[in-house]
PDB file of C-alpha atoms in Angstrom:
ATOM      1  CA  MET X  19     -82.778 141.256 168.296  1.00 81.00           C
ATOM      2  CA  PRO X  20     -82.280 137.524 168.971  1.00 95.00           C
ATOM      3  CA  VAL X  21     -80.111 135.250 167.093  1.00 97.00           C
ATOM      4  CA  TYR X  22     -81.002 131.612 166.347  1.00 98.00           C
ATOM      5  CA  GLN X  23     -78.471 128.864 165.328  1.00 97.00           C
ATOM      6  CA  ILE X  24     -79.933 126.971 162.482  1.00 97.00           C
ATOM      7  CA  ALA X  25     -78.180 124.879 159.871  1.00 97.00           C
ATOM      8  CA  LYS X  26     -74.891 125.496 161.903  1.00 96.00           C
ATOM      9  CA  LEU X  27     -75.325 129.193 161.152  1.00 97.00           C
ATOM     10  CA  ASN X  28     -76.200 132.061 163.245  1.00 98.00           C
ATOM     11  CA  ILE X  29     -79.597 133.739 161.996  1.00 98.00           C
ATOM     12  CA  LYS X  30     -80.660 136.964 163.335  1.00 98.00           C
ATOM     13  CA  ILE X  31     -84.742 136.937 163.409  1.00 98.00           C
ATOM     14  CA  ASN X  32     -87.203 139.075 165.065  1.00 97.00           C
ATOM     15  CA  PRO X  33     -90.442 137.340 165.565  1.00 97.00           C
ATOM     16  CA  LEU X  34     -93.475 139.375 165.370  1.00 96.00           C
ATOM     17  CA  TYR X  35     -95.846 136.847 166.590  1.00 96.00           C
ATOM     18  CA  ARG X  36     -95.592 134.898 170.073  1.00 97.00           C
ATOM     19  CA  GLU X  37     -96.307 131.605 167.999  1.00 96.00           C
ATOM     20  CA  THR X  38     -93.164 132.075 165.900  1.00 97.00           C
ATOM     21  CA  GLU X  39     -90.936 133.123 168.880  1.00 97.00           C
ATOM     22  CA  LYS X  40     -91.993 129.954 170.800  1.00 97.00           C
ATOM     23  CA  ARG X  41     -91.261 127.892 167.710  1.00 97.00           C
ATOM     24  CA  LEU X  42     -87.760 129.153 167.373  1.00 97.00           C
ATOM     25  CA  GLU X  43     -87.015 129.337 171.066  1.00 96.00           C
ATOM     26  CA  PRO X  44     -85.191 125.737 170.966  1.00 96.00           C
ATOM     27  CA  PHE X  45     -82.812 127.151 168.514  1.00 97.00           C
ATOM     28  CA  LEU X  46     -81.830 130.217 170.398  1.00 97.00           C
ATOM     29  CA  SER X  47     -78.214 131.200 170.147  1.00 95.00           C
ATOM     30  CA  LYS X  48     -76.003 132.569 172.835  1.00 91.00           C
ATOM     31  CA  SER X  49     -74.186 134.430 170.247  1.00 90.00           C
ATOM     32  CA  GLU X  50     -74.744 138.178 169.562  1.00 91.00           C
ATOM     33  CA  GLU X  51     -73.067 137.955 166.150  1.00 96.00           C
ATOM     34  CA  PHE X  52     -75.009 136.673 163.075  1.00 97.00           C
ATOM     35  CA  ASP X  53     -74.377 135.402 159.621  1.00 97.00           C
ATOM     36  CA  PHE X  54     -77.568 137.026 158.139  1.00 98.00           C
ATOM     37  CA  ASP X  55     -81.122 138.306 158.793  1.00 98.00           C
ATOM     38  CA  ALA X  56     -83.998 136.280 158.048  1.00 98.00           C
ATOM     39  CA  THR X  57     -86.687 138.542 159.624  1.00 98.00           C
ATOM     40  CA  ALA X  58     -90.067 138.565 158.216  1.00 97.00           C
ATOM     41  CA  THR X  59     -91.698 142.001 157.799  1.00 96.00           C
ATOM     42  CA  GLU X  60     -95.313 143.005 158.069  1.00 94.00           C
ATOM     43  CA  THR X  61     -95.066 144.110 154.281  1.00 95.00           C
ATOM     44  CA  GLU X  62     -93.573 140.640 153.216  1.00 93.00           C
ATOM     45  CA  ILE X  63     -96.446 138.551 155.353  1.00 92.00           C
ATOM     46  CA  ALA X  64     -98.997 140.710 153.566  1.00 90.00           C
ATOM     47  CA  ASP X  65     -97.723 140.261 150.120  1.00 89.00           C
ATOM     48  CA  TYR X  66     -97.356 136.545 150.651  1.00 86.00           C
ATOM     49  CA  ILE X  67    -100.896 136.144 151.761  1.00 85.00           C
ATOM     50  CA  GLU X  68    -102.078 138.150 148.790  1.00 83.00           C
ATOM     51  CA  GLN X  69     -99.954 136.489 146.412  1.00 82.00           C
ATOM     52  CA  ASN X  70    -100.705 132.903 147.492  1.00 77.00           C
ATOM     53  CA  ASN X  71    -104.356 133.574 148.614  1.00 73.00           C
ATOM     54  CA  TYR X  72    -103.222 132.302 151.859  1.00 71.00           C
ATOM     55  CA  GLN X  73    -105.870 131.466 154.403  1.00 76.00           C
ATOM     56  CA  PHE X  74    -103.753 130.373 157.281  1.00 78.00           C
ATOM     57  CA  PRO X  75    -103.021 132.547 160.504  1.00 87.00           C
ATOM     58  CA  ALA X  76    -100.530 135.265 160.041  1.00 89.00           C
ATOM     59  CA  HIS X  77     -97.866 133.620 162.389  1.00 92.00           C
ATOM     60  CA  LEU X  78     -97.826 130.631 159.847  1.00 92.00           C
ATOM     61  CA  VAL X  79     -97.162 132.764 157.073  1.00 93.00           C
ATOM     62  CA  GLU X  80     -94.380 134.502 159.083  1.00 96.00           C
ATOM     63  CA  GLY X  81     -92.790 131.159 159.477  1.00 95.00           C
ATOM     64  CA  SER X  82     -93.107 130.495 155.773  1.00 94.00           C
ATOM     65  CA  VAL X  83     -91.412 133.555 154.999  1.00 96.00           C
ATOM     66  CA  ILE X  84     -88.560 133.047 157.408  1.00 97.00           C
ATOM     67  CA  LEU X  85     -87.900 129.598 156.289  1.00 97.00           C
ATOM     68  CA  THR X  86     -87.911 130.678 152.452  1.00 96.00           C
ATOM     69  CA  LYS X  87     -85.391 133.504 153.235  1.00 97.00           C
ATOM     70  CA  ILE X  88     -83.109 130.910 155.243  1.00 98.00           C
ATOM     71  CA  CYS X  89     -83.412 128.157 152.454  1.00 97.00           C
ATOM     72  CA  ARG X  90     -82.498 130.784 149.573  1.00 97.00           C
ATOM     73  CA  THR X  91     -79.544 132.287 151.467  1.00 98.00           C
ATOM     74  CA  VAL X  92     -78.276 128.945 152.272  1.00 98.00           C
ATOM     75  CA  LEU X  93     -78.308 127.929 148.869  1.00 98.00           C
ATOM     76  CA  THR X  94     -76.707 131.243 147.652  1.00 97.00           C
ATOM     77  CA  ASP X  95     -74.099 131.769 150.121  1.00 98.00           C
ATOM     78  CA  TYR X  96     -73.551 128.693 152.385  1.00 98.00           C
ATOM     79  CA  ASP X  97     -73.515 125.443 150.314  1.00 98.00           C
ATOM     80  CA  GLY X  98     -76.910 124.067 151.350  1.00 98.00           C
ATOM     81  CA  PHE X  99     -80.441 123.535 150.218  1.00 98.00           C
ATOM     82  CA  PHE X 100     -83.883 122.658 151.816  1.00 97.00           C
ATOM     83  CA  PHE X 101     -84.919 119.049 151.454  1.00 97.00           C
ATOM     84  CA  HIS X 102     -88.465 118.093 152.217  1.00 95.00           C
ATOM     85  CA  SER X 103     -87.860 114.710 153.865  1.00 95.00           C
ATOM     86  CA  SER X 104     -88.299 112.857 157.259  1.00 95.00           C
ATOM     87  CA  SER X 105     -84.884 112.463 158.660  1.00 97.00           C
ATOM     88  CA  LEU X 106     -83.613 110.510 161.511  1.00 98.00           C
ATOM     89  CA  MET X 107     -80.401 109.728 163.198  1.00 98.00           C
ATOM     90  CA  LEU X 108     -79.198 106.146 163.847  1.00 97.00           C
ATOM     91  CA  ASP X 109     -75.841 105.480 165.713  1.00 94.00           C
ATOM     92  CA  GLY X 110     -74.715 108.880 164.807  1.00 96.00           C
ATOM     93  CA  LYS X 111     -75.625 108.658 161.029  1.00 97.00           C
ATOM     94  CA  ALA X 112     -78.545 110.378 159.276  1.00 98.00           C
ATOM     95  CA  TYR X 113     -80.927 108.734 156.934  1.00 98.00           C
ATOM     96  CA  LEU X 114     -83.234 110.800 155.002  1.00 98.00           C
ATOM     97  CA  PHE X 115     -86.655 109.727 153.218  1.00 97.00           C
ATOM     98  CA  THR X 116     -88.370 111.906 150.802  1.00 95.00           C
ATOM     99  CA  ALA X 117     -91.668 111.360 149.088  1.00 87.00           C
ATOM    100  CA  LEU X 118     -94.820 113.456 148.031  1.00 73.00           C
ATOM    101  CA  SER X 119     -96.988 114.541 151.118  1.00 69.00           C
ATOM    102  CA  GLY X 120     -99.202 111.688 151.950  1.00 68.00           C
ATOM    103  CA  THR X 121     -96.751 108.863 150.841  1.00 72.00           C
ATOM    104  CA  GLY X 122     -95.731 107.756 154.014  1.00 82.00           C
ATOM    105  CA  LYS X 123     -92.416 109.274 154.982  1.00 89.00           C
ATOM    106  CA  SER X 124     -93.686 109.568 158.795  1.00 90.00           C
ATOM    107  CA  THR X 125     -95.077 106.203 158.560  1.00 91.00           C
ATOM    108  CA  HIS X 126     -91.833 104.766 157.613  1.00 95.00           C
ATOM    109  CA  THR X 127     -89.640 106.557 160.006  1.00 95.00           C
ATOM    110  CA  ALA X 128     -92.053 105.343 162.791  1.00 94.00           C
ATOM    111  CA  LEU X 129     -90.901 101.888 161.787  1.00 96.00           C
ATOM    112  CA  TRP X 130     -87.320 102.696 162.499  1.00 96.00           C
ATOM    113  CA  ARG X 131     -88.312 103.917 165.888  1.00 96.00           C
ATOM    114  CA  ARG X 132     -90.220 100.797 166.631  1.00 95.00           C
ATOM    115  CA  HIS X 133     -87.459  98.346 165.219  1.00 95.00           C
ATOM    116  CA  PHE X 134     -84.379 100.192 166.676  1.00 95.00           C
ATOM    117  CA  GLY X 135     -85.921 101.691 169.721  1.00 95.00           C
ATOM    118  CA  ASP X 136     -83.879 104.188 171.475  1.00 94.00           C
ATOM    119  CA  ARG X 137     -80.986 104.170 169.120  1.00 95.00           C
ATOM    120  CA  VAL X 138     -82.989 106.447 166.766  1.00 97.00           C
ATOM    121  CA  VAL X 139     -83.352 110.046 167.172  1.00 97.00           C
ATOM    122  CA  MET X 140     -85.671 112.216 164.783  1.00 97.00           C
ATOM    123  CA  ILE X 141     -83.737 114.868 163.243  1.00 98.00           C
ATOM    124  CA  ASN X 142     -86.655 116.487 161.470  1.00 97.00           C
ATOM    125  CA  ASP X 143     -89.817 115.063 160.168  1.00 95.00           C
ATOM    126  CA  ASP X 144     -90.227 117.421 157.318  1.00 94.00           C
ATOM    127  CA  LYS X 145     -88.164 120.300 156.776  1.00 96.00           C
ATOM    128  CA  PRO X 146     -84.618 119.826 157.239  1.00 97.00           C
ATOM    129  CA  ILE X 147     -81.751 121.588 155.345  1.00 98.00           C
ATOM    130  CA  ILE X 148     -78.744 119.803 153.897  1.00 98.00           C
ATOM    131  CA  ARG X 149     -75.414 121.705 154.062  1.00 98.00           C
ATOM    132  CA  ARG X 150     -71.839 120.779 152.682  1.00 98.00           C
ATOM    133  CA  ILE X 151     -69.380 121.689 155.383  1.00 97.00           C
ATOM    134  CA  ASP X 152     -65.529 121.140 154.927  1.00 96.00           C
ATOM    135  CA  GLY X 153     -66.416 118.765 152.221  1.00 96.00           C
ATOM    136  CA  ARG X 154     -68.916 116.541 154.049  1.00 97.00           C
ATOM    137  CA  PHE X 155     -72.628 116.722 153.871  1.00 98.00           C
ATOM    138  CA  TRP X 156     -74.788 117.201 156.900  1.00 98.00           C
ATOM    139  CA  VAL X 157     -78.512 117.091 157.484  1.00 98.00           C
ATOM    140  CA  CYS X 158     -79.716 120.188 159.872  1.00 98.00           C
ATOM    141  CA  SER X 159     -82.622 120.418 161.798  1.00 98.00           C
ATOM    142  CA  THR X 160     -84.834 123.600 161.505  1.00 98.00           C
ATOM    143  CA  PRO X 161     -87.802 124.831 163.839  1.00 97.00           C
ATOM    144  CA  TRP X 162     -90.259 123.568 161.435  1.00 97.00           C
ATOM    145  CA  MET X 163     -90.768 119.909 161.684  1.00 95.00           C
ATOM    146  CA  GLY X 164     -94.233 119.225 160.042  1.00 88.00           C
ATOM    147  CA  LYS X 165     -97.769 118.300 161.577  1.00 87.00           C
ATOM    148  CA  SER X 166     -96.025 115.760 163.878  1.00 86.00           C
ATOM    149  CA  GLU X 167     -93.717 118.409 165.239  1.00 91.00           C
ATOM    150  CA  ILE X 168     -91.318 115.555 165.879  1.00 93.00           C
ATOM    151  CA  GLY X 169     -87.494 116.512 165.657  1.00 95.00           C
ATOM    152  CA  THR X 170     -84.332 117.534 167.564  1.00 95.00           C
ATOM    153  CA  ASN X 171     -82.146 120.462 167.160  1.00 95.00           C
ATOM    154  CA  ILE X 172     -79.065 118.420 165.966  1.00 96.00           C
ATOM    155  CA  ASP X 173     -76.763 118.358 162.797  1.00 97.00           C
ATOM    156  CA  VAL X 174     -75.877 114.788 161.733  1.00 97.00           C
ATOM    157  CA  PRO X 175     -73.646 113.607 158.868  1.00 98.00           C
ATOM    158  CA  VAL X 176     -75.720 112.063 155.861  1.00 98.00           C
ATOM    159  CA  ARG X 177     -75.411 108.449 155.458  1.00 97.00           C
ATOM    160  CA  ALA X 178     -77.966 107.698 152.842  1.00 98.00           C
ATOM    161  CA  VAL X 179     -81.050 109.035 151.078  1.00 98.00           C
ATOM    162  CA  TYR X 180     -84.133 107.314 149.975  1.00 97.00           C
ATOM    163  CA  VAL X 181     -86.975 108.163 147.557  1.00 96.00           C
ATOM    164  CA  LEU X 182     -89.857 106.385 148.939  1.00 95.00           C
ATOM    165  CA  ARG X 183     -92.896 104.606 147.342  1.00 93.00           C
ATOM    166  CA  ARG X 184     -95.585 102.493 148.533  1.00 91.00           C
ATOM    167  CA  SER X 185     -95.494  98.703 147.704  1.00 93.00           C
ATOM    168  CA  GLU X 186     -96.763  95.521 148.780  1.00 94.00           C
ATOM    169  CA  THR X 187     -93.245  94.224 149.097  1.00 95.00           C
ATOM    170  CA  ASN X 188     -90.045  95.926 150.504  1.00 96.00           C
ATOM    171  CA  SER X 189     -87.029  96.599 148.221  1.00 96.00           C
ATOM    172  CA  ALA X 190     -84.264  99.208 148.198  1.00 96.00           C
ATOM    173  CA  VAL X 191     -82.413  99.663 144.857  1.00 97.00           C
ATOM    174  CA  ARG X 192     -79.488 102.132 144.469  1.00 96.00           C
ATOM    175  CA  VAL X 193     -80.525 104.519 141.474  1.00 97.00           C
ATOM    176  CA  SER X 194     -78.694 107.342 140.012  1.00 95.00           C
ATOM    177  CA  THR X 195     -79.969 111.225 140.393  1.00 95.00           C
ATOM    178  CA  ALA X 196     -81.195 110.867 136.662  1.00 95.00           C
ATOM    179  CA  LYS X 197     -83.621 108.152 137.690  1.00 95.00           C
ATOM    180  CA  VAL X 198     -85.286 110.017 140.350  1.00 95.00           C
ATOM    181  CA  PHE X 199     -84.440 113.749 139.388  1.00 95.00           C
ATOM    182  CA  LYS X 200     -88.093 114.715 139.324  1.00 94.00           C
ATOM    183  CA  GLN X 201     -88.627 113.563 142.749  1.00 94.00           C
ATOM    184  CA  LEU X 202     -85.651 115.188 144.087  1.00 96.00           C
ATOM    185  CA  LEU X 203     -86.496 118.642 142.421  1.00 95.00           C
ATOM    186  CA  GLU X 204     -89.929 118.192 143.912  1.00 94.00           C
ATOM    187  CA  ALA X 205     -88.259 117.813 147.361  1.00 95.00           C
ATOM    188  CA  THR X 206     -86.511 121.226 147.314  1.00 96.00           C
ATOM    189  CA  LEU X 207     -87.127 124.993 146.543  1.00 93.00           C
ATOM    190  CA  VAL X 208     -86.383 125.383 142.918  1.00 94.00           C
ATOM    191  CA  PRO X 209     -84.781 128.685 142.333  1.00 94.00           C
ATOM    192  CA  GLY X 210     -85.283 130.766 139.605  1.00 91.00           C
ATOM    193  CA  GLU X 211     -81.974 132.447 138.852  1.00 95.00           C
ATOM    194  CA  PRO X 212     -79.641 130.304 136.252  1.00 96.00           C
ATOM    195  CA  GLU X 213     -76.785 130.587 138.623  1.00 96.00           C
ATOM    196  CA  ASN X 214     -78.311 129.376 141.766  1.00 96.00           C
ATOM    197  CA  MET X 215     -80.005 126.446 139.891  1.00 97.00           C
ATOM    198  CA  SER X 216     -76.513 125.424 138.842  1.00 97.00           C
ATOM    199  CA  LYS X 217     -75.517 125.620 142.307  1.00 97.00           C
ATOM    200  CA  LEU X 218     -78.229 123.550 143.286  1.00 97.00           C
ATOM    201  CA  LEU X 219     -77.384 120.843 140.757  1.00 97.00           C
ATOM    202  CA  GLU X 220     -73.856 121.014 141.886  1.00 97.00           C
ATOM    203  CA  LEU X 221     -74.911 120.127 145.246  1.00 98.00           C
ATOM    204  CA  PHE X 222     -76.936 117.389 144.289  1.00 97.00           C
ATOM    205  CA  ASP X 223     -74.046 115.948 142.503  1.00 97.00           C
ATOM    206  CA  GLY X 224     -71.768 116.247 145.473  1.00 97.00           C
ATOM    207  CA  LEU X 225     -74.209 114.827 147.652  1.00 97.00           C
ATOM    208  CA  PHE X 226     -75.004 111.636 145.789  1.00 96.00           C
ATOM    209  CA  THR X 227     -71.267 111.106 144.603  1.00 96.00           C
ATOM    210  CA  GLN X 228     -70.669 110.986 148.430  1.00 96.00           C
ATOM    211  CA  VAL X 229     -73.851 109.025 149.854  1.00 97.00           C
ATOM    212  CA  PRO X 230     -75.960 106.374 148.229  1.00 97.00           C
ATOM    213  CA  LEU X 231     -79.299 107.212 146.873  1.00 97.00           C
ATOM    214  CA  PHE X 232     -81.884 104.615 146.778  1.00 97.00           C
ATOM    215  CA  LEU X 233     -85.356 103.924 145.511  1.00 97.00           C
ATOM    216  CA  LEU X 234     -87.282 102.520 148.312  1.00 96.00           C
ATOM    217  CA  SER X 235     -90.264 100.542 147.647  1.00 95.00           C
ATOM    218  CA  CYS X 236     -92.009  99.551 151.086  1.00 94.00           C
ATOM    219  CA  ASN X 237     -95.100  98.641 152.984  1.00 94.00           C
ATOM    220  CA  THR X 238     -95.694  99.202 156.815  1.00 93.00           C
ATOM    221  CA  ASP X 239     -94.025  96.160 158.186  1.00 94.00           C
ATOM    222  CA  GLU X 240     -90.989  96.671 160.136  1.00 94.00           C
ATOM    223  CA  ASP X 241     -89.114  94.591 157.675  1.00 95.00           C
ATOM    224  CA  ALA X 242     -89.214  97.976 155.567  1.00 96.00           C
ATOM    225  CA  ALA X 243     -86.934  99.687 157.936  1.00 96.00           C
ATOM    226  CA  VAL X 244     -84.625  96.636 157.976  1.00 96.00           C
ATOM    227  CA  THR X 245     -84.529  96.668 154.388  1.00 96.00           C
ATOM    228  CA  ALA X 246     -83.743 100.226 154.054  1.00 96.00           C
ATOM    229  CA  TYR X 247     -81.039  99.886 156.746  1.00 96.00           C
ATOM    230  CA  ASN X 248     -79.502  96.788 155.320  1.00 96.00           C
ATOM    231  CA  ALA X 249     -79.243  98.630 151.767  1.00 96.00           C
ATOM    232  CA  ALA X 250     -77.055 101.068 153.057  1.00 95.00           C
ATOM    233  CA  ASN X 251     -74.745  99.040 155.416  1.00 93.00           C
ATOM    234  CA  LYS X 252     -72.405  96.438 155.089  1.00 80.00           C
ATOM    235  CA  GLU X 253     -73.240  95.186 158.617  1.00 73.00           C
ATOM    236  CA  LYS X 254     -76.777  93.513 157.814  1.00 68.00           C
ATOM    237  CA  ILE X 255     -79.362  93.089 160.625  1.00 69.00           C
ATOM    238  CA  GLN X 256     -82.461  91.003 160.751  1.00 60.00           C
TER     239      GLN X 256
END
């Protein structure tokens, strides 16, 4: 059974569908040892379709079940959590942008690519995982990268996190987790178990003690990327 390296973990997965196997292929590990098994069974896929009245192809449901298993295990056992966001790397540091679907996360990261050019590498345009490893927080790509399918199999230290909202003008204001707590919860999988909820909150606290959190009001001009970058860095750009 193949093993894939996702979020700095070796995960055993036996894809049932060729489409899932193809999606996972760039993350294939050479290791035969694994940290846990996230295979989706036929019964789990059928139950997911029935419970959610899911009308999408079975291979997409398989992907959802696998990703959910990975995210829940990462939270309970590996100091990490799923974070719905568009994430990019600039000069070796990761910047993450979260917002409700359709608000403009991908549009905003496209501005960074336009302004900074080849200095920008997309990590994951939709479904990365954040992990605390040796006291430092990393954003880790996954095989699930959203409709755009933009991303790279890399793990990068987090430099800043932004909660994005549309505006006619650009501004980035540092905020507390309490100020945007609802948006942060909407960006992750909220666990049902009290002990896992406590763990998620502790990880939030650790992350945003270590890295800045901003409320980013922005339009679709390149200046929005400059505003976001300057908020997180002492060396300003124009």
